[in-house]
Every structure is written in C-alpha cells, then in structure tokens.
Amino acid sequence: MHTALVLDIDGVVCPASGSSPFGALVEVGVVLRPVRVAPALCAALAGLGALPGVTPLWLTSWLPQARRAMRGPFPGRDWEQAEVLPAGDAWPKLPALLAWLARNPHVTRVAWADDDLGGTAPPDRARHCAGELSRLGVDALLIAPAAAHGLGPDHLTCLRRWLPRDGTPEPRRRARGVTGRPGTG
C-alpha cells in the first residue's frame, strides 16, 4: 500500500487571513499578492512528504512555475502537481485527482487537505469525494481547514497518525473527513 499526501496551497498552506496557529508568517514570493507561510507548518509538511511510502502531490490551481518560484521555507517546490483543468461548472479538483490516481495505481490511500472540501463548499462535496475514492478502493482521509487560518496543529496530528511512519500505514478504515477551525479536528 502506498499513500499520497495531497495538498492545496491557498487556504491550506497559505492562510487567507495572514494569521496562522503556527505563529509568525514569512513572505516566500508573490503570486498576484505576497505569499506568506508559517515556517513551522512548512517544515512539518516537508517532513510528512518525505516519509517512506508517501508521495506528496500538489492539487492546486497554481501554475507549477509559480510554486517552483517560491523561496524557502515553502515546502515541496519540486513535488509533483496534478493538472487541474477547467471542468465547466463542476469543481475540477476531484477529476484531476482521479486522473492522477488512474496513472498511479500503486496509490491505495489518500490524505487530502483542501479548504474547498469544507467551509463555503457545497455541503456534500467532501462526502462525494470520499465516496468516489472509496468506490475506487482508495482509503481516504479528507481534511478541510478553515481558509482563514489554513492547517492547524490538530490537522497535523491527524495526518501524522494516519500517514505511514515506517512505510506501513495504519490498518485500513473507511474514508473519513476532518473539518474545522484551527485547534479543532
């Protein structure tokens, strides 16, 4: 079994409010506006992406060139990025992830953090995504942080517990989701 750590950027790594539960933010580049991240969060994500049995993947509307142009401590400038294509009125990220999974059949687990899985998203979006992944036999953990603050310490604790530490994931369980403000699960 292999696990993908799937991350969005805006509202997940880069908090929309300019405030993070991980403390002070630093500017790492500019994409329409200054991009500010919490170094502690970035270091933790880089560490999770380097775990044995984990493939980190960006699932974002950012162009790969913009992501690669970021300075440290921005994590994973060289991580693979799933291609997000316009999908008419539909949300394009799920089809992009499903296409990436079809090309990577060794991936049987997905930990996906995206503020668009919660918040102002349609209420059934996370349930629909979990259902589609489950239908494919992919065990999923979905995390929908509040865009204002991005991932929080409780989200990272959840990811650390769920991701494989030694190349062996925790026992298989049903797809589940985690939402909330910083400090909540």
Short mmCIF file of C-alpha atoms in Angstrom, two decimals:
data_model
loop_
_atom_site.label_atom_id
_atom_site.label_comp_id
_atom_site.label_asym_id
_atom_site.label_seq_id
_atom_site.Cartn_x
_atom_site.Cartn_y
_atom_site.Cartn_z
CA MET A 1 0.00 0.00 0.00
CA HIS A 2 1.19 3.46 -0.88
CA THR A 3 -0.18 6.80 0.34
CA ALA A 4 -0.49 10.15 -1.42
CA LEU A 5 -0.32 13.34 0.65
CA VAL A 6 -2.45 15.69 -1.46
CA LEU A 7 -2.30 19.40 -0.67
CA ASP A 8 -3.89 22.60 -1.88
CA ILE A 9 -1.96 25.84 -1.29
CA ASP A 10 -4.28 28.83 -0.73
CA GLY A 11 -6.25 28.39 2.49
CA VAL A 12 -4.22 25.30 3.45
CA VAL A 13 -0.51 26.20 3.42
CA CYS A 14 -1.07 29.94 2.93
CA PRO A 15 -3.73 31.24 5.34
CA ALA A 16 -6.13 33.76 3.83
CA SER A 17 -6.23 35.93 6.96
CA GLY A 18 -2.48 36.39 7.21
CA SER A 19 -2.59 34.61 10.58
CA SER A 20 -1.61 31.02 11.37
CA PRO A 21 -1.95 28.93 14.52
CA PHE A 22 1.74 28.09 13.91
CA GLY A 23 2.82 31.64 14.62
CA ALA A 24 4.55 34.30 12.56
CA LEU A 25 4.36 34.17 8.78
CA VAL A 26 7.20 34.88 6.37
CA GLU A 27 6.95 36.03 2.77
CA VAL A 28 8.19 33.40 0.29
CA GLY A 29 7.24 35.01 -3.02
CA VAL A 30 4.46 36.72 -4.92
CA VAL A 31 1.54 35.21 -6.85
CA LEU A 32 -0.88 38.08 -7.52
CA ARG A 33 -0.15 39.15 -3.94
CA PRO A 34 2.59 38.35 -1.41
CA VAL A 35 2.60 34.68 -0.39
CA ARG A 36 3.07 34.22 3.34
CA VAL A 37 3.54 30.91 5.17
CA ALA A 38 4.31 29.67 8.67
CA PRO A 39 7.80 28.11 8.73
CA ALA A 40 6.80 25.51 11.36
CA LEU A 41 3.89 24.29 9.21
CA CYS A 42 6.08 24.17 6.10
CA ALA A 43 8.76 22.14 7.91
CA ALA A 44 6.13 19.71 9.18
CA LEU A 45 4.63 19.25 5.70
CA ALA A 46 8.08 18.70 4.18
CA GLY A 47 8.71 16.04 6.83
CA LEU A 48 5.39 14.30 6.12
CA GLY A 49 6.12 14.36 2.39
CA ALA A 50 9.45 12.65 3.00
CA LEU A 51 8.02 9.71 4.95
CA PRO A 52 8.60 6.24 3.45
CA GLY A 53 5.56 5.09 1.49
CA VAL A 54 4.26 8.65 1.00
CA THR A 55 4.07 10.50 -2.31
CA PRO A 56 3.40 14.23 -1.86
CA LEU A 57 1.19 15.81 -4.53
CA TRP A 58 0.04 19.36 -5.10
CA LEU A 59 -3.60 19.67 -6.18
CA THR A 60 -3.94 23.39 -6.75
CA SER A 61 -4.86 25.92 -9.40
CA TRP A 62 -1.39 27.45 -9.04
CA LEU A 63 0.82 27.05 -12.08
CA PRO A 64 3.80 24.78 -11.36
CA GLN A 65 6.17 27.63 -12.29
CA ALA A 66 4.67 29.86 -9.57
CA ARG A 67 5.07 27.13 -6.96
CA ARG A 68 8.65 26.41 -8.01
CA ALA A 69 9.48 30.15 -7.79
CA MET A 70 8.69 30.25 -4.06
CA ARG A 71 11.57 30.58 -1.62
CA GLY A 72 12.14 28.51 1.48
CA PRO A 73 10.60 27.57 3.78
CA PHE A 74 7.79 26.90 1.25
CA PRO A 75 7.57 23.08 1.15
CA GLY A 76 7.76 20.80 -1.83
CA ARG A 77 8.74 23.15 -4.62
CA ASP A 78 9.76 20.03 -6.57
CA TRP A 79 6.76 17.86 -5.65
CA GLU A 80 4.60 16.60 -8.48
CA GLN A 81 1.46 18.56 -9.28
CA ALA A 82 -1.78 17.08 -10.62
CA GLU A 83 -3.08 19.01 -13.62
CA VAL A 84 -6.30 20.82 -12.76
CA LEU A 85 -8.26 21.52 -15.94
CA PRO A 86 -11.42 23.61 -16.26
CA ALA A 87 -14.47 21.37 -15.86
CA GLY A 88 -17.31 23.66 -16.90
CA ASP A 89 -19.48 24.29 -13.86
CA ALA A 90 -18.05 21.32 -11.95
CA TRP A 91 -15.31 21.51 -9.33
CA PRO A 92 -12.16 20.46 -11.25
CA LYS A 93 -10.03 19.05 -8.41
CA LEU A 94 -11.72 15.68 -7.95
CA PRO A 95 -11.42 14.76 -11.67
CA ALA A 96 -7.76 15.85 -11.56
CA LEU A 97 -7.08 13.63 -8.54
CA LEU A 98 -8.95 10.69 -10.07
CA ALA A 99 -6.93 11.03 -13.30
CA TRP A 100 -3.68 11.14 -11.29
CA LEU A 101 -4.73 8.05 -9.32
CA ALA A 102 -5.51 6.20 -12.58
CA ARG A 103 -1.90 6.82 -13.63
CA ASN A 104 -0.61 5.78 -10.19
CA PRO A 105 -2.44 2.53 -9.34
CA HIS A 106 0.07 1.71 -6.58
CA VAL A 107 -1.51 4.51 -4.50
CA THR A 108 -4.25 2.97 -2.35
CA ARG A 109 -4.52 5.65 0.34
CA VAL A 110 -5.01 9.41 0.06
CA ALA A 111 -4.68 12.08 2.75
CA TRP A 112 -6.17 15.19 1.10
CA ALA A 113 -6.13 18.67 2.67
CA ASP A 114 -8.13 21.34 0.84
CA ASP A 115 -10.20 24.19 2.25
CA ASP A 116 -12.57 23.67 -0.71
CA LEU A 117 -13.69 20.38 0.88
CA GLY A 118 -15.47 22.38 3.61
CA GLY A 119 -16.31 25.95 4.51
CA THR A 120 -18.43 27.53 1.79
CA ALA A 121 -18.20 24.46 -0.48
CA PRO A 122 -21.39 22.58 -1.28
CA PRO A 123 -22.15 20.54 1.85
CA ASP A 124 -21.93 17.22 0.06
CA ARG A 125 -18.59 17.90 -1.70
CA ALA A 126 -16.42 16.09 0.86
CA ARG A 127 -18.90 13.20 1.09
CA HIS A 128 -18.99 12.92 -2.70
CA CYS A 129 -15.17 12.95 -2.94
CA ALA A 130 -14.85 10.35 -0.18
CA GLY A 131 -17.44 8.19 -1.93
CA GLU A 132 -15.67 8.38 -5.30
CA LEU A 133 -12.32 7.49 -3.73
CA SER A 134 -13.88 4.63 -1.78
CA ARG A 135 -15.58 3.34 -4.94
CA LEU A 136 -12.09 3.03 -6.45
CA GLY A 137 -10.85 1.15 -3.39
CA VAL A 138 -8.83 4.12 -2.15
CA ASP A 139 -8.82 4.68 1.61
CA ALA A 140 -9.16 8.43 2.21
CA LEU A 141 -8.64 10.98 4.92
CA LEU A 142 -10.11 14.36 3.92
CA ILE A 143 -9.16 17.49 5.84
CA ALA A 144 -10.93 20.80 5.23
CA PRO A 145 -9.18 23.53 7.21
CA ALA A 146 -10.73 26.95 7.59
CA ALA A 147 -9.20 29.00 4.76
CA ALA A 148 -8.59 31.95 7.06
CA HIS A 149 -6.00 30.04 9.10
CA GLY A 150 -5.05 27.00 6.98
CA LEU A 151 -3.84 23.77 8.50
CA GLY A 152 -3.59 23.81 12.28
CA PRO A 153 -1.74 21.67 14.82
CA ASP A 154 -4.70 19.28 15.25
CA HIS A 155 -4.80 18.71 11.49
CA LEU A 156 -1.10 17.84 11.51
CA THR A 157 -1.58 15.47 14.44
CA CYS A 158 -4.33 13.73 12.48
CA LEU A 159 -2.08 13.47 9.41
CA ARG A 160 0.85 12.15 11.46
CA ARG A 161 -1.36 9.45 12.97
CA TRP A 162 -2.83 8.48 9.61
CA LEU A 163 0.23 8.54 7.36
CA PRO A 164 2.66 5.62 7.39
CA ARG A 165 5.67 6.24 9.61
CA ASP A 166 7.80 3.31 8.55
CA GLY A 167 6.35 2.56 5.14
CA THR A 168 3.43 0.68 6.71
CA PRO A 169 0.11 2.53 7.01
CA GLU A 170 -2.31 2.09 9.87
CA PRO A 171 -4.95 -0.60 9.32
CA ARG A 172 -7.43 0.20 6.56
CA ARG A 173 -10.55 2.11 7.60
CA ARG A 174 -13.45 3.74 5.88
CA ALA A 175 -12.98 7.13 4.27
CA ARG A 176 -13.48 9.94 6.73
CA GLY A 177 -13.27 13.69 6.82
CA VAL A 178 -11.96 16.27 9.21
CA THR A 179 -13.01 19.88 9.11
CA GLY A 180 -12.79 22.86 11.31
CA ARG A 181 -11.08 25.89 12.63
CA PRO A 182 -7.51 25.80 13.88
CA GLY A 183 -7.34 23.79 17.03
CA THR A 184 -10.31 21.61 16.04
CA GLY A 185 -10.27 18.28 14.30
#
